[in-house]
Amino acid sequence: MAKPDYVRDELVKALPVYELVAACYAGERAVKGRQSYTMQGVNNGGGGSNQIALSPYLPNPSPHNEDVDVSRRRYDDYITRAVFYNVTKRTIKAMAGAVFSKYPTMTLNELRVLEADVDGGGQSLTQQAKDALTNCLMQGRGGLLADMPINTDGVSKAAMAKMQVRPVIIHYDSASIINWRYRKVGGILKNSLVVLSESYVSEDDGYEQKTGRQLLVLRLNDANLAESEILRKDDKGNWQSLGINAITDHSGKQLEDLPFYPYGSVNNDLELDDVPIYDIAELNVAHLRNSADLEEMLFVSGQPTLVVSGLTEQWVDEVLENGIAIGSRSGILLPQGGSAQMLQAQPNSALFEAMQEKKAMMRVLKCEEGIILDTT
């Protein structure tokens, strides 16, 4: 049975990379976002759930046999104290700013309507180019679909100028390009199949919109002519076609190439390229882990602890029945031979030095990318 929603294996392997980079770009809340996991072999106090919500990027510091309720509370504190220093987003913004430091010039002639609104939703052509560059840094590839309404025979340029009928360019990120194929036509290798996953409005009551998932399939038919098809699932979960349409130019001639134009960090084709920002994002998350461990260490052992020895149970009950007050305005009454002292953890700079080392490594990577960004 045909599976139109088949996702290429190489894309499936790349999705966790995209998710990590996207979480870093979105910031601390996204990186600390949690998913439910089942803790195996734990004591849950004789009842209740052994589920715990963890961030994919911050491991649980609790031992495996710790009571699950205690582990939850500890992890809440552990993840709250951690500080995410968002080098990933700052680097992407700096690189995009360097590329677009000079406003692009363009000659569009009759298509000048695209300059202010390229996708029919109000996005300018320059902003779409910035989004494409950002996506290229975060995912390594993407694509642009040139589209035109069906049945445009006899439409004049004047009508297009009034935006009664007009072309649009739609941007797709790498995760949306789920399948692709090539075919040799004559001596030229052409894109013969592109499957795009996109959303559509499935319900709208005038106040609330509900969206569904559909597939936009672009292909070359047996005659090597371009056509498109939209597939949606029916109530039984089966993919149903909304019809196959020929893709034509403004004169009605069917195209011999798919109007989808991929771009990449290495090559402008449909194959997956390296994600330029991935190494920095990985270091960014590693820096977060060091921060979480450092903050927990400071919380647990950073404050001095009073230690009293040589006490008897009788002395505690009769003399220290109200406990022990610490400070220069009060004293501690001890029996003969008793002693009291403050224990203070010795400075441990290992985690701090690890964080500084990762910051230095991120700085080196940014310099290799041609971006000098102060992270001191």
Coordinates of C-alpha atoms in Angstrom, one line a residue:
M1 CA 0.0 0.0 0.0
A2 CA 1.3 3.4 -0.9
K3 CA 2.5 5.7 1.9
P4 CA 2.4 9.3 0.7
D5 CA 3.5 10.5 4.1
Y6 CA 6.7 8.4 4.0
V7 CA 9.6 10.4 5.5
R8 CA 13.1 9.8 4.2
D9 CA 15.4 8.0 6.6
E10 CA 18.1 10.7 6.5
L11 CA 15.5 13.3 7.5
V12 CA 14.2 11.2 10.4
K13 CA 17.8 11.0 11.7
A14 CA 18.2 14.8 11.3
L15 CA 15.0 15.8 13.1
P16 CA 16.6 15.6 16.7
V17 CA 19.3 18.0 15.5
Y18 CA 16.7 20.4 14.2
E19 CA 14.8 20.1 17.5
L20 CA 17.9 20.9 19.6
V21 CA 18.9 23.9 17.5
A22 CA 15.3 25.2 17.5
A23 CA 15.0 24.8 21.3
C24 CA 18.3 26.7 21.7
Y25 CA 17.1 29.5 19.4
A26 CA 13.7 29.7 21.2
G27 CA 15.5 30.2 24.5
E28 CA 15.5 29.0 28.1
R29 CA 11.8 28.0 28.3
A30 CA 12.1 25.8 25.2
V31 CA 15.4 24.2 26.4
K32 CA 13.8 23.5 29.8
G33 CA 10.6 22.2 28.3
R34 CA 9.8 18.8 29.7
Q35 CA 8.6 15.4 28.6
S36 CA 7.2 12.6 30.7
Y37 CA 9.4 9.6 31.5
T38 CA 8.8 6.5 33.6
M39 CA 11.3 6.0 36.4
Q40 CA 12.1 2.3 36.6
G41 CA 12.7 0.6 40.0
V42 CA 11.8 3.6 42.2
N43 CA 9.9 3.8 45.4
N44 CA 6.8 5.8 45.0
G45 CA 5.7 5.6 48.6
G46 CA 3.4 2.6 48.1
G47 CA 1.2 4.4 45.5
G48 CA 0.9 7.1 43.0
S49 CA 2.6 7.5 39.6
N50 CA 6.3 6.9 38.9
Q51 CA 6.2 9.4 36.0
I52 CA 8.5 12.3 36.1
A53 CA 8.8 15.3 33.6
L54 CA 12.3 15.9 32.4
S55 CA 14.0 18.1 29.9
P56 CA 15.6 16.2 27.0
Y57 CA 18.7 18.3 27.6
L58 CA 19.1 18.2 31.4
P59 CA 19.4 14.7 32.9
N60 CA 17.9 13.8 36.3
P61 CA 20.6 14.1 39.0
S62 CA 18.7 11.8 41.4
P63 CA 19.8 8.2 42.0
H64 CA 17.7 5.6 40.3
N65 CA 16.3 4.3 43.6
E66 CA 15.3 7.6 45.1
D67 CA 11.6 8.2 46.0
V68 CA 9.9 9.6 42.9
D69 CA 8.3 12.4 44.8
V70 CA 11.7 13.5 46.2
S71 CA 13.2 13.2 42.8
R72 CA 10.5 15.4 41.3
R73 CA 11.1 18.1 43.8
R74 CA 14.8 17.9 43.4
Y75 CA 14.5 18.1 39.6
D76 CA 12.2 21.1 39.9
D77 CA 14.9 23.0 41.9
Y78 CA 17.7 21.6 39.7
I79 CA 16.2 22.8 36.4
T80 CA 15.0 26.2 37.9
R81 CA 18.5 27.1 39.1
A82 CA 20.2 26.3 35.8
V83 CA 21.0 29.3 33.6
F84 CA 20.8 29.1 29.9
Y85 CA 23.2 31.5 28.2
N86 CA 21.8 31.8 24.7
V87 CA 24.8 32.0 22.5
T88 CA 23.0 30.1 19.7
K89 CA 20.4 32.8 19.0
R90 CA 22.9 35.6 19.3
T91 CA 25.2 34.0 16.8
I92 CA 22.4 33.4 14.3
K93 CA 21.2 37.0 14.7
A94 CA 24.7 38.3 14.3
M95 CA 25.3 36.2 11.1
A96 CA 22.0 37.3 9.6
G97 CA 22.8 40.9 10.5
A98 CA 26.1 40.7 8.8
V99 CA 24.6 39.3 5.6
F100 CA 21.9 41.9 5.5
S101 CA 24.0 44.8 6.8
K102 CA 23.3 46.3 3.3
Y103 CA 19.7 46.4 2.2
P104 CA 19.4 44.2 -0.9
T105 CA 18.6 45.7 -4.3
M106 CA 16.2 44.0 -6.7
T107 CA 14.7 44.5 -10.1
L108 CA 11.3 43.0 -10.3
N109 CA 9.5 44.9 -13.1
E110 CA 6.0 43.5 -13.4
L111 CA 6.5 41.4 -10.3
R112 CA 7.3 44.3 -8.0
V113 CA 4.2 43.5 -6.0
L114 CA 6.3 40.7 -4.5
E115 CA 8.7 43.1 -2.9
A116 CA 6.1 44.2 -0.2
D117 CA 4.1 40.9 -0.1
V118 CA 5.9 37.8 -1.4
D119 CA 3.7 35.1 0.1
G120 CA 0.2 36.6 0.0
G121 CA 0.3 37.0 3.8
G122 CA 2.1 40.3 4.0
Q123 CA 5.7 39.2 4.3
S124 CA 8.2 41.2 2.4
L125 CA 10.6 39.6 0.0
T126 CA 13.6 40.8 2.1
Q127 CA 12.1 39.3 5.2
Q128 CA 11.5 36.0 3.5
A129 CA 15.2 36.0 2.4
K130 CA 16.2 36.6 6.1
D131 CA 14.0 33.8 7.2
A132 CA 15.5 31.5 4.6
L133 CA 19.0 32.4 5.7
T134 CA 18.1 31.8 9.4
N135 CA 16.5 28.5 8.5
C136 CA 19.6 27.5 6.5
L137 CA 21.8 28.2 9.5
M138 CA 19.4 26.2 11.8
Q139 CA 18.5 23.2 9.5
G140 CA 21.0 23.3 6.6
R141 CA 18.5 23.4 3.8
G142 CA 15.0 24.6 2.8
G143 CA 13.1 25.4 -0.4
L144 CA 10.9 28.0 -2.1
L145 CA 7.8 27.2 -4.0
A146 CA 6.7 29.5 -6.8
D147 CA 2.9 29.3 -7.1
M148 CA 0.2 30.9 -9.2
P149 CA -3.6 30.5 -8.9
I150 CA -5.1 28.0 -11.3
N151 CA -7.1 29.2 -14.3
T152 CA -5.3 32.4 -15.1
D153 CA -6.0 32.3 -18.9
G154 CA -6.5 35.8 -20.2
V155 CA -5.5 37.6 -17.0
S156 CA -3.9 40.9 -17.9
K157 CA -0.9 42.5 -16.2
A158 CA -3.2 45.3 -15.1
A159 CA -5.2 42.7 -13.1
M160 CA -2.1 41.4 -11.6
A161 CA -1.1 44.9 -10.6
K162 CA -4.4 45.3 -8.8
M163 CA -3.6 42.0 -7.0
Q164 CA -6.7 40.4 -8.4
V165 CA -4.5 37.5 -9.5
R166 CA -0.9 37.3 -8.5
P167 CA 2.0 34.9 -8.0
V168 CA 3.4 34.0 -4.6
I169 CA 6.6 32.4 -3.2
I170 CA 6.1 30.1 -0.3
H171 CA 9.0 29.2 2.0
Y172 CA 9.4 25.6 3.4
D173 CA 11.9 24.5 6.0
S174 CA 13.8 21.3 5.8
A175 CA 11.5 19.4 8.2
S176 CA 8.6 20.1 5.8
I177 CA 10.3 18.5 2.8
I178 CA 9.7 14.9 3.8
N179 CA 10.4 13.1 0.5
W180 CA 12.1 13.7 -2.8
R181 CA 13.3 11.9 -5.9
Y182 CA 15.3 12.6 -9.1
R183 CA 14.9 11.5 -12.7
K184 CA 17.2 11.9 -15.6
V185 CA 15.4 13.5 -18.5
G186 CA 17.6 13.5 -21.6
G187 CA 21.0 14.4 -20.1
I188 CA 19.7 16.5 -17.2
L189 CA 19.0 15.2 -13.7
K190 CA 15.7 16.8 -12.6
N191 CA 13.6 16.8 -9.4
S192 CA 10.9 14.4 -10.2
L193 CA 9.1 14.3 -6.8
V194 CA 8.8 16.7 -3.9
V195 CA 6.4 15.9 -1.0
L196 CA 5.8 18.9 1.3
S197 CA 4.0 18.6 4.7
E198 CA 1.9 21.6 5.5
S199 CA -1.1 22.7 7.6
Y200 CA -4.5 23.8 6.5
V201 CA -7.6 25.2 8.3
S202 CA -9.8 22.2 8.8
E203 CA -12.5 23.9 10.9
D204 CA -13.5 27.6 11.5
D205 CA -16.5 28.7 13.5
G206 CA -15.7 32.4 13.1
Y207 CA -13.8 32.5 16.4
E208 CA -11.6 29.5 16.6
Q209 CA -9.6 27.8 13.9
K210 CA -8.6 24.2 13.9
T211 CA -5.8 23.1 11.6
G212 CA -5.0 19.7 10.0
R213 CA -2.1 18.2 8.1
Q214 CA -2.0 17.9 4.4
L215 CA 0.6 16.8 1.8
L216 CA 1.4 18.9 -1.2
V217 CA 2.9 16.5 -3.8
L218 CA 4.8 17.9 -6.8
R219 CA 5.8 15.4 -9.4
L220 CA 6.8 14.9 -13.0
N221 CA 4.3 12.6 -14.7
D222 CA 5.2 9.9 -17.2
A223 CA 5.4 12.5 -19.9
N224 CA 7.9 14.5 -17.8
L225 CA 5.5 17.3 -17.3
A226 CA 4.9 19.0 -13.9
E227 CA 1.7 18.4 -11.9
S228 CA 0.6 18.9 -8.3
E229 CA -1.7 17.0 -5.9
I230 CA -3.1 17.7 -2.4
L231 CA -3.7 14.8 -0.1
R232 CA -5.7 14.9 3.1
K233 CA -6.8 12.2 5.5
D234 CA -10.5 11.2 5.7
D235 CA -12.5 10.3 8.8
K236 CA -11.0 6.7 8.6
G237 CA -7.4 8.0 8.5
N238 CA -6.9 7.2 4.8
W239 CA -5.2 9.6 2.5
Q240 CA -7.5 11.1 -0.1
S241 CA -6.6 13.1 -3.2
L242 CA -8.3 16.5 -3.8
G243 CA -7.4 16.1 -7.5
I244 CA -4.3 16.3 -9.7
N245 CA -3.6 19.6 -11.5
A246 CA -1.2 20.5 -14.2
I247 CA 1.4 23.1 -13.3
T248 CA 1.5 25.7 -16.1
D249 CA 3.1 29.0 -16.9
H250 CA 1.2 32.2 -17.5
S251 CA 0.3 31.2 -21.0
G252 CA -1.1 27.8 -20.0
K253 CA 1.8 25.7 -21.2
Q254 CA 2.6 22.8 -18.8
L255 CA 5.9 23.2 -17.1
E256 CA 8.7 20.7 -17.7
D257 CA 10.3 21.4 -14.3
L258 CA 8.9 21.5 -10.8
P259 CA 8.6 25.1 -9.6
F260 CA 10.3 24.3 -6.3
Y261 CA 13.8 25.7 -5.7
P262 CA 15.8 24.1 -2.9
Y263 CA 18.7 25.8 -1.1
G264 CA 21.3 24.5 1.2
S265 CA 24.3 25.3 3.3
V266 CA 26.6 23.4 0.9
N267 CA 24.6 22.7 -2.3
N268 CA 21.3 24.0 -3.6
D269 CA 19.6 20.7 -4.0
L270 CA 17.2 18.5 -2.1
E271 CA 19.8 16.5 -0.2
L272 CA 20.4 17.3 3.5
D273 CA 23.4 19.5 4.2
D274 CA 25.3 20.1 7.4
V275 CA 23.6 22.3 10.0
P276 CA 26.0 25.3 10.4
I277 CA 25.0 26.2 13.9
Y278 CA 24.7 22.7 15.3
D279 CA 28.2 22.6 17.0
I280 CA 27.5 25.8 18.8
A281 CA 24.1 24.6 19.9
E282 CA 25.5 21.4 21.3
L283 CA 28.1 23.4 23.3
N284 CA 25.4 25.8 24.4
V285 CA 23.4 22.8 25.9
A286 CA 26.6 21.4 27.4
H287 CA 27.2 24.8 29.0
L288 CA 23.7 24.6 30.4
R289 CA 24.3 21.2 32.0
N290 CA 27.5 22.6 33.7
S291 CA 25.5 25.5 35.0
A292 CA 22.8 23.2 36.4
D293 CA 25.4 21.1 38.2
L294 CA 27.3 24.2 39.5
E295 CA 24.2 25.9 40.8
E296 CA 23.1 22.7 42.6
M297 CA 26.5 22.2 44.1
L298 CA 26.5 25.8 45.4
F299 CA 23.0 25.3 46.9
V300 CA 23.9 22.0 48.6
S301 CA 27.4 22.8 49.9
G302 CA 27.9 26.5 49.5
Q303 CA 26.5 27.5 52.9
P304 CA 28.4 26.8 56.2
T305 CA 27.1 24.0 58.4
L306 CA 27.2 24.0 62.2
V307 CA 28.7 20.9 63.8
V308 CA 28.4 20.3 67.6
S309 CA 30.1 17.4 69.3
G310 CA 30.4 16.1 72.9
L311 CA 26.7 16.6 73.8
T312 CA 24.7 14.2 75.9
E313 CA 21.0 13.6 75.5
Q314 CA 20.4 15.1 79.0
W315 CA 22.3 18.3 78.1
V316 CA 20.3 18.7 74.9
D317 CA 17.0 18.2 76.7
E318 CA 17.8 20.5 79.7
V319 CA 20.1 23.2 78.2
L320 CA 19.5 23.3 74.5
E321 CA 15.7 22.5 74.6
N322 CA 15.1 25.6 72.4
G323 CA 17.7 24.6 69.9
I324 CA 20.9 26.5 69.0
A325 CA 20.9 30.1 67.9
I326 CA 23.8 31.2 65.7
G327 CA 25.2 34.7 65.7
S328 CA 27.3 37.2 67.8
R329 CA 24.3 38.1 70.0
S330 CA 23.9 34.6 71.4
G331 CA 26.2 31.9 72.7
I332 CA 26.1 28.1 72.6
L333 CA 26.3 26.5 76.1
L334 CA 28.4 23.3 75.9
P335 CA 29.4 20.8 78.5
Q336 CA 33.0 20.1 79.5
G337 CA 34.7 18.6 76.5
G338 CA 32.1 19.7 74.1
S339 CA 33.0 21.7 70.9
A340 CA 31.3 23.5 68.1
Q341 CA 32.6 24.5 64.7
M342 CA 31.4 25.6 61.3
L343 CA 32.1 23.4 58.3
Q344 CA 32.6 25.4 55.0
A345 CA 33.0 23.6 51.7
Q346 CA 36.3 24.3 50.0
P347 CA 36.1 26.3 46.8
N348 CA 35.6 23.9 43.8
S349 CA 36.2 25.7 40.5
A350 CA 36.0 22.6 38.3
L351 CA 32.5 23.2 37.1
F352 CA 33.1 26.9 36.7
E353 CA 36.2 26.3 34.7
A354 CA 34.3 23.8 32.5
M355 CA 31.7 26.5 31.8
Q356 CA 34.4 29.0 30.9
E357 CA 36.1 26.4 28.6
K358 CA 32.8 25.8 26.7
K359 CA 32.3 29.6 26.3
A360 CA 35.8 29.8 24.9
M361 CA 35.1 26.9 22.5
M362 CA 31.8 28.6 21.3
R363 CA 33.8 31.8 20.8
V364 CA 36.3 29.9 18.6
L365 CA 33.5 28.3 16.5
K366 CA 31.9 31.8 16.0
C367 CA 35.3 33.2 14.8
E368 CA 35.6 30.3 12.4
E369 CA 32.2 31.2 11.0
G370 CA 33.4 34.8 10.5
I371 CA 31.4 36.2 13.4
I372 CA 33.1 37.9 16.3
L373 CA 30.7 38.1 19.2
D374 CA 31.6 39.0 22.8
T375 CA 30.5 36.3 25.2
T376 CA 32.7 37.3 28.2

